[in-house]
């Protein structure tokens, strides 16, 4: 009656379901909340939920990276900009074009839901050592062998972005007068 | 609209208005400055004073000359003997009296001790403003000794009222002179200690060098005085140029620096502490004897021991206490070199025992517009350093 | 540049050395309620009225202290002495002698003005109280402290306590 | 009623079974509670240490009235703060205002969870490991969680509706982002040396010689970045009291203020522990006959004293200089160090 | 230069502008009308021999009780850093609509004391950039340092008026 | 949980993000919506990498994160520049090419 494996599985499923639902609700919060600060906070909680989901789907390295990169850096930047530019509440108004677009999105959503009913994908067997699946080591081994080109391209992209940001954001105020 | 909604960059302009003071940890009293900021950079600074206005100038017009002296203590409360001296010198000039040598020597010792104490307070609070907490307490340790000496000779730690018209209030005691000797032997090592903590410290240099600098012309034009002026390369010390109280007899150097930035003001003041110590040493080496106040009983109270024996002394005592000194009609101004710069009282007398007008030339008051000029284009952290480096005392700014 | 960096680091370490050496030195603070400073003889603290050798009040009610007070915090009303039972040595004595210590600035002018060494400022500095009323010192409050003859005028013109 | 007893029996069996299967889980929970309580109770001790030590550096005694040597002072302060009126500005954002201190304390405690402070040992046949959670990539976890701690400060700055707070919050976010990079990069050289992200492995790798001797530059950089990361003097710009009154916690009173305080001190402990683990050899005693856990504690306390020493000696650096220092000095040096370490490792 | 030489030189150069000169206790003092202040100040600052480049102070005086004309006076204390001599400019100002031209275009240091002149005496400084209250509150009425400014005194509490606490300030003529 | 759940969550978040991008006017929140969409894809990739027992999905997620980070900083810099020149942040009003 009480099989330990079943209970464990059930618990895991419950956790995944709850976290997933929270993630969806948080994302709803992002688009429905009128104050940008709260939007950002909802997005942060969404990111954290996703990180937990990553952890539950055996991607512990990516979960940590998700928190470090998204929650630790990207969202801080968002908050920084909000503080700098002001987080004025915005008035929502739904124009005709917008409603059309939203309707289109909902159609898309329906289609995607339909596609979810397609049967499960088959596992690829025996390629990965399950011991280290999802750890930094596994990711590293994979990244530096099979996906080296993508990795290099990504690093080049980062470099370009860094240069671009400096060019963009370095507004030319008069050089600081050292009295 | 709340700050968060409005953001650091305000809607209608590119800047943010930041109100600093009057209750701010580093405005040295109740000084308020309204900063227009672009991010962390100050665009304009607008000072606002008057929070400590006590109306001492007006009150002085209704007090006898002798009674003004305790009030001058409360103007620049870090350098009370300097204020006493400035007031007494102006009054004495109107009276046209000569001060005995011993009184002059004691006055010089008190003023130089007060200068050291004032600079110690300045160094401590200035370093605290820049973030070095410990220097503050080291400076207080040494200042405490000076205050103990004040207490020994005048009876009070800060508001000494020691210098009086015609001389000083009481004669020096043996233990006080010994205490000063101990102090001037102990003090140089401590100045070296502050310098070891700060002068070459890269963070300190970074926070002070090249910040809030005024050229020689600017400094003169904005009427800075004292160490702030000398840091800009102006060799002007009233102790040298218009000597008073026998400063011409002592051998000392006027430290001058050329960049006029916070660091140079720091160096000037540190060096001034050493010079003040040397002046005190010279005074002690040949401390003249004789009376410590003007023997003329029209000006200073007769000696206490004569009150029981001499009827004449008693009558003079009664007359002087109940009527005070009558000062001839006229107006005068005698500047002295206070700890913060030129201090002087412009006194207009109408021939009675009450001054008709007393006006303090307060170095801090004169320096405030220039100080706010220096702040433009600096970081907010430098604002704190600049206020500290000018060393304003709100007691004499608002009067 | 490397040299400058090394010099900077060296000076940072020197600064740390200064604080460290001071850590090893004795604290300069006093543990106040247990340890109290001995105040110097000239300390201007709370006021007292002296008595003379015979235990009579020294104050003769001349009001000079009141006149010489820059803030007007002394109130004196004098009265004629009863020759059979004199309060003071002179012809008159202070019937009312009051000092408002809240108003007082402790400048010591009253002490200087007094021709008979009656009012003195002594080394009592712990003047805190809960009630503003208690700061109006009446004559009986001011007369409590000195025993007869404990003060004298020393050679420098200061009232000084005689150490027995 | 038969099925009821049967059900109860089965339930009992299941509970016993699951309990015996899940001893590690129970041990884990107990450890979590113990560690959380211990970390929080370290804070008063640390406050006492800081105040006493600062007092000594400044030739005074520091708190010495409440209890022997003033040990009771932090407790008295805590009680005072607990009973203080909690003032919230009417124009502040109430929810965020309350959230911010909680975030700070929460992240500070959670970050300590993966810090091991002693070698595993056996009690009642159970292998007890002296840490809260065994995470393989422990150091990454610490960085991730301490990165989350910034939110507390930024939210506090945003919600207080005060310009000084806002500037403090902005400064803290910029500073943390800049110095987290250097922190990570200087730790990376140690990761390269040990080839593992686990803090346990790093301690094991230092059995013979601590990494501070092999990687002195990395130690220096890590320590400097760590001081900046914990917002301690001379890098305490977000709360620079002479410029920004109290920075992001200007508007906070009572226990909420104390929570910021607590977060800062726990972060200090975590950072000291991290430095000890990465560079000073963790609980390795190197021949000195004391308990390993005591060796660890001694090293951490020494580093805390250094934190306090720095605070009492140095002036505060300026905001723009801080950024310049972080990006133009610390970061290149970290990269250089990493490059050299990597090269040596490969060769 | 000594005070006598300064006075002599000024007398020679500005004979028609300077109203009077004086040497009280050895200080050089010259009396100037408000209209000519600007030109005198310029001369004093720019003349090579005098070169008064430092403005030490500006103060106002109210001579109401001395019954003399003009009632107000603005006194400028000047100093020459290079030549180490000083001079005092006394500018008499009429009682009705008192005003004086600014010298802050020559010496920036005059900004604050001139503003104080307005604040305390109600003397209008023409050409000054910020002619508003400095030390007194913005909405203050009256000019405190004028001799006819109504004064209040504070009664000290003694045992005969022990209840005297709340009503601390009473309207009463000043005591000396 | 099965693959349907993952697909449902992911597609919902993606569509919510798309919706947000359309209905919001504040460029910051539009950016956040883009982040939502990217994240939903990331989740899908990682979940399927677990189902398929292959690391390729995780690698892709990592690279998407890199791209997202780059995109965010550039985007925020652009927003900052626009705000500095135009003093407003409503995308409906930022329709002229001239800065």
mmCIF file of C-alpha atoms in Angstrom, chain B residues 2-210:
data_model
loop_
_atom_site.group_PDB
_atom_site.id
_atom_site.type_symbol
_atom_site.label_atom_id
_atom_site.label_comp_id
_atom_site.label_asym_id
_atom_site.label_seq_id
_atom_site.Cartn_x
_atom_site.Cartn_y
_atom_site.Cartn_z
ATOM 1 C CA UNK B 2 7.901 58.903 -4.485
ATOM 2 C CA UNK B 3 11.620 58.730 -5.084
ATOM 3 C CA UNK B 4 11.355 55.255 -6.478
ATOM 4 C CA UNK B 5 8.821 56.230 -9.052
ATOM 5 C CA UNK B 6 10.726 59.286 -9.974
ATOM 6 C CA UNK B 7 14.128 57.646 -10.111
ATOM 7 C CA UNK B 8 17.490 59.184 -9.573
ATOM 8 C CA UNK B 9 17.195 61.165 -12.784
ATOM 9 C CA UNK B 10 14.255 63.409 -12.267
ATOM 10 C CA UNK B 11 11.639 63.851 -14.923
ATOM 11 C CA UNK B 12 11.950 67.475 -15.766
ATOM 12 C CA UNK B 13 15.690 67.793 -15.456
ATOM 13 C CA UNK B 14 18.784 65.710 -15.775
ATOM 14 C CA UNK B 15 19.704 66.059 -12.141
ATOM 15 C CA UNK B 16 18.628 65.015 -8.704
ATOM 16 C CA UNK B 17 18.226 67.394 -5.812
ATOM 17 C CA UNK B 18 19.799 66.083 -2.664
ATOM 18 C CA UNK B 19 19.283 67.854 0.594
ATOM 19 C CA UNK B 20 22.299 67.458 2.825
ATOM 20 C CA UNK B 21 21.790 68.608 6.360
ATOM 21 C CA UNK B 22 21.022 70.332 8.629
ATOM 22 C CA UNK B 23 20.908 66.964 10.356
ATOM 23 C CA UNK B 24 23.559 65.048 8.505
ATOM 24 C CA UNK B 25 26.455 63.148 10.052
ATOM 25 C CA UNK B 26 29.127 65.170 8.324
ATOM 26 C CA UNK B 27 27.951 68.742 7.980
ATOM 27 C CA UNK B 28 29.749 69.719 11.189
ATOM 28 C CA UNK B 29 26.844 71.094 13.069
ATOM 29 C CA UNK B 30 23.681 72.447 11.574
ATOM 30 C CA UNK B 31 24.841 73.390 8.116
ATOM 31 C CA UNK B 32 22.602 72.650 5.207
ATOM 32 C CA UNK B 33 23.639 72.416 1.606
ATOM 33 C CA UNK B 34 21.322 71.667 -1.271
ATOM 34 C CA UNK B 35 23.118 69.707 -3.945
ATOM 35 C CA UNK B 36 22.045 69.386 -7.531
ATOM 36 C CA UNK B 37 23.482 66.054 -8.499
ATOM 37 C CA UNK B 38 24.011 64.218 -11.726
ATOM 38 C CA UNK B 39 24.370 60.684 -10.473
ATOM 39 C CA UNK B 40 27.137 60.920 -7.924
ATOM 40 C CA UNK B 41 28.521 64.176 -9.303
ATOM 41 C CA UNK B 42 27.581 67.520 -7.816
ATOM 42 C CA UNK B 43 26.466 70.133 -10.333
ATOM 43 C CA UNK B 44 25.701 73.025 -8.014
ATOM 44 C CA UNK B 45 25.755 73.429 -4.292
ATOM 45 C CA UNK B 46 23.654 75.983 -2.509
ATOM 46 C CA UNK B 47 24.416 76.621 1.147
ATOM 47 C CA UNK B 48 21.828 77.461 3.738
ATOM 48 C CA UNK B 49 22.839 78.744 7.147
ATOM 49 C CA UNK B 50 21.195 80.256 10.168
ATOM 50 C CA UNK B 51 20.135 77.186 12.084
ATOM 51 C CA UNK B 52 22.395 78.102 15.003
ATOM 52 C CA UNK B 53 21.639 81.796 15.019
ATOM 53 C CA UNK B 54 21.934 82.963 18.604
ATOM 54 C CA UNK B 55 22.077 86.708 18.101
ATOM 55 C CA UNK B 56 25.316 87.150 19.989
ATOM 56 C CA UNK B 57 26.148 90.363 18.127
ATOM 57 C CA UNK B 58 22.849 91.897 19.127
ATOM 58 C CA UNK B 59 23.155 90.662 22.683
ATOM 59 C CA UNK B 60 26.608 92.185 22.903
ATOM 60 C CA UNK B 61 25.136 95.612 22.245
ATOM 61 C CA UNK B 62 23.362 95.310 25.586
ATOM 62 C CA UNK B 63 26.186 93.894 27.670
ATOM 63 C CA UNK B 64 29.133 95.561 29.305
ATOM 64 C CA UNK B 65 32.487 94.956 27.659
ATOM 65 C CA UNK B 66 33.554 92.468 30.304
ATOM 66 C CA UNK B 67 30.363 90.505 29.888
ATOM 67 C CA UNK B 68 30.866 90.064 26.182
ATOM 68 C CA UNK B 69 33.947 87.941 26.787
ATOM 69 C CA UNK B 70 32.115 84.803 27.984
ATOM 70 C CA UNK B 71 29.880 85.100 24.948
ATOM 71 C CA UNK B 72 32.788 85.212 22.537
ATOM 72 C CA UNK B 73 33.770 81.788 23.856
ATOM 73 C CA UNK B 74 30.586 80.436 22.407
ATOM 74 C CA UNK B 75 31.154 81.775 18.902
ATOM 75 C CA UNK B 76 33.958 79.581 17.696
ATOM 76 C CA UNK B 77 33.663 76.988 20.372
ATOM 77 C CA UNK B 78 36.766 75.128 19.270
ATOM 78 C CA UNK B 79 39.036 78.127 19.672
ATOM 79 C CA UNK B 80 37.680 80.196 22.583
ATOM 80 C CA UNK B 81 40.937 81.910 23.633
ATOM 81 C CA UNK B 82 41.344 83.228 20.104
ATOM 82 C CA UNK B 83 37.955 84.901 20.255
ATOM 83 C CA UNK B 84 38.628 86.258 23.733
ATOM 84 C CA UNK B 85 41.904 87.650 22.525
ATOM 85 C CA UNK B 86 40.411 89.255 19.432
ATOM 86 C CA UNK B 87 37.750 91.004 21.471
ATOM 87 C CA UNK B 88 40.185 92.107 24.164
ATOM 88 C CA UNK B 89 42.696 93.419 21.626
ATOM 89 C CA UNK B 90 40.064 95.566 19.949
ATOM 90 C CA UNK B 91 38.849 96.893 23.258
ATOM 91 C CA UNK B 92 42.383 97.541 24.453
ATOM 92 C CA UNK B 93 43.153 99.390 21.274
ATOM 93 C CA UNK B 94 40.229 101.687 21.921
ATOM 94 C CA UNK B 95 41.299 102.088 25.513
ATOM 95 C CA UNK B 96 44.891 102.618 24.429
ATOM 96 C CA UNK B 97 46.475 100.546 27.165
ATOM 97 C CA UNK B 98 49.629 98.485 27.261
ATOM 98 C CA UNK B 99 49.535 94.853 28.258
ATOM 99 C CA UNK B 100 52.183 93.456 30.601
ATOM 100 C CA UNK B 101 54.646 91.021 29.068
ATOM 101 C CA UNK B 102 53.631 88.126 31.243
ATOM 102 C CA UNK B 103 49.996 88.534 30.230
ATOM 103 C CA UNK B 104 51.030 88.553 26.580
ATOM 104 C CA UNK B 105 53.049 85.396 27.045
ATOM 105 C CA UNK B 106 50.181 83.636 28.778
ATOM 106 C CA UNK B 107 47.834 84.788 26.034
ATOM 107 C CA UNK B 108 50.134 83.361 23.403
ATOM 108 C CA UNK B 109 50.354 80.031 25.210
ATOM 109 C CA UNK B 110 46.580 79.818 25.534
ATOM 110 C CA UNK B 111 46.009 80.734 21.896
ATOM 111 C CA UNK B 112 48.545 78.265 20.596
ATOM 112 C CA UNK B 113 47.181 75.503 22.809
ATOM 113 C CA UNK B 114 43.734 76.308 21.507
ATOM 114 C CA UNK B 115 45.050 76.237 17.957
ATOM 115 C CA UNK B 116 46.477 72.777 18.512
ATOM 116 C CA UNK B 117 43.243 71.622 20.125
ATOM 117 C CA UNK B 118 41.196 73.049 17.292
ATOM 118 C CA UNK B 119 43.376 71.434 14.664
ATOM 119 C CA UNK B 120 43.138 68.157 16.531
ATOM 120 C CA UNK B 121 39.369 68.338 16.434
ATOM 121 C CA UNK B 122 39.584 69.221 12.791
ATOM 122 C CA UNK B 123 41.928 66.331 12.002
ATOM 123 C CA UNK B 124 39.808 63.873 13.918
ATOM 124 C CA UNK B 125 36.500 64.865 12.402
ATOM 125 C CA UNK B 126 37.955 65.297 8.945
ATOM 126 C CA UNK B 127 39.505 61.855 9.027
ATOM 127 C CA UNK B 128 36.234 60.499 10.357
ATOM 128 C CA UNK B 129 34.412 62.116 7.451
ATOM 129 C CA UNK B 130 36.715 60.371 5.062
ATOM 130 C CA UNK B 131 36.177 57.152 6.939
ATOM 131 C CA UNK B 132 39.221 56.677 9.167
ATOM 132 C CA UNK B 133 37.527 56.206 12.491
ATOM 133 C CA UNK B 134 40.502 55.604 14.679
ATOM 134 C CA UNK B 135 42.346 58.857 14.062
ATOM 135 C CA UNK B 136 39.359 60.579 15.593
ATOM 136 C CA UNK B 137 39.905 58.945 18.948
ATOM 137 C CA UNK B 138 43.654 59.409 18.858
ATOM 138 C CA UNK B 139 43.133 63.126 18.276
ATOM 139 C CA UNK B 140 40.632 63.263 21.076
ATOM 140 C CA UNK B 141 43.165 61.636 23.373
ATOM 141 C CA UNK B 142 45.612 64.486 22.822
ATOM 142 C CA UNK B 143 42.968 67.174 22.838
ATOM 143 C CA UNK B 144 41.826 65.919 26.209
ATOM 144 C CA UNK B 145 45.228 66.830 27.613
ATOM 145 C CA UNK B 146 44.893 70.377 26.329
ATOM 146 C CA UNK B 147 41.436 70.620 27.815
ATOM 147 C CA UNK B 148 42.833 69.404 31.122
ATOM 148 C CA UNK B 149 45.393 72.179 30.935
ATOM 149 C CA UNK B 150 42.625 74.666 30.199
ATOM 150 C CA UNK B 151 40.821 73.407 33.223
ATOM 151 C CA UNK B 152 43.922 73.741 35.310
ATOM 152 C CA UNK B 153 44.464 77.395 34.521
ATOM 153 C CA UNK B 154 41.009 78.783 33.907
ATOM 154 C CA UNK B 155 38.703 76.332 35.621
ATOM 155 C CA UNK B 156 36.717 75.249 32.583
ATOM 156 C CA UNK B 157 37.583 72.891 29.784
ATOM 157 C CA UNK B 158 36.262 74.719 26.752
ATOM 158 C CA UNK B 159 34.663 78.083 27.512
ATOM 159 C CA UNK B 160 37.700 79.406 29.290
ATOM 160 C CA UNK B 161 36.978 83.182 29.273
ATOM 161 C CA UNK B 162 40.578 83.338 30.353
ATOM 162 C CA UNK B 163 41.781 86.344 28.413
ATOM 163 C CA UNK B 164 40.351 89.578 29.783
ATOM 164 C CA UNK B 165 40.573 93.217 28.922
ATOM 165 C CA UNK B 166 43.902 94.342 30.322
ATOM 166 C CA UNK B 167 45.499 90.956 30.756
ATOM 167 C CA UNK B 168 44.405 87.507 31.747
ATOM 168 C CA UNK B 169 42.035 86.332 34.432
ATOM 169 C CA UNK B 170 44.417 84.463 36.669
ATOM 170 C CA UNK B 171 48.113 83.837 36.850
ATOM 171 C CA UNK B 172 49.691 80.618 35.677
ATOM 172 C CA UNK B 173 50.347 77.940 38.238
ATOM 173 C CA UNK B 174 53.478 75.880 38.569
ATOM 174 C CA UNK B 175 51.630 72.639 37.858
ATOM 175 C CA UNK B 176 50.095 74.124 34.730
ATOM 176 C CA UNK B 177 53.483 75.095 33.367
ATOM 177 C CA UNK B 178 54.782 71.632 34.179
ATOM 178 C CA UNK B 179 51.790 70.145 32.443
ATOM 179 C CA UNK B 180 52.515 72.160 29.319
ATOM 180 C CA UNK B 181 56.134 71.088 29.382
ATOM 181 C CA UNK B 182 55.035 67.472 29.579
ATOM 182 C CA UNK B 183 52.583 68.014 26.775
ATOM 183 C CA UNK B 184 54.987 69.620 24.352
ATOM 184 C CA UNK B 185 57.443 66.826 24.916
ATOM 185 C CA UNK B 186 54.794 64.183 24.381
ATOM 186 C CA UNK B 187 53.009 65.756 21.446
ATOM 187 C CA UNK B 188 55.445 65.546 18.461
ATOM 188 C CA UNK B 189 55.488 61.761 18.539
ATOM 189 C CA UNK B 190 51.734 61.760 18.312
ATOM 190 C CA UNK B 191 51.711 64.073 15.302
ATOM 191 C CA UNK B 192 54.101 61.665 13.640
ATOM 192 C CA UNK B 193 51.684 58.903 14.457
ATOM 193 C CA UNK B 194 48.808 60.656 12.699
ATOM 194 C CA UNK B 195 51.044 61.234 9.752
ATOM 195 C CA UNK B 196 51.999 57.585 9.635
ATOM 196 C CA UNK B 197 48.333 56.686 9.589
ATOM 197 C CA UNK B 198 47.338 59.152 6.921
ATOM 198 C CA UNK B 199 49.937 61.146 5.018
ATOM 199 C CA UNK B 200 51.197 58.393 2.755
ATOM 200 C CA UNK B 201 48.184 56.133 2.934
ATOM 201 C CA UNK B 202 47.152 55.599 -0.708
ATOM 202 C CA UNK B 203 43.444 55.675 0.115
ATOM 203 C CA UNK B 204 43.859 58.958 1.981
ATOM 204 C CA UNK B 205 45.887 60.432 -0.855
ATOM 205 C CA UNK B 206 43.272 59.294 -3.304
ATOM 206 C CA UNK B 207 40.513 60.922 -1.323
ATOM 207 C CA UNK B 208 42.341 64.206 -0.780
ATOM 208 C CA UNK B 209 44.786 65.007 -3.555
ATOM 209 C CA UNK B 210 43.506 67.243 -6.319
#
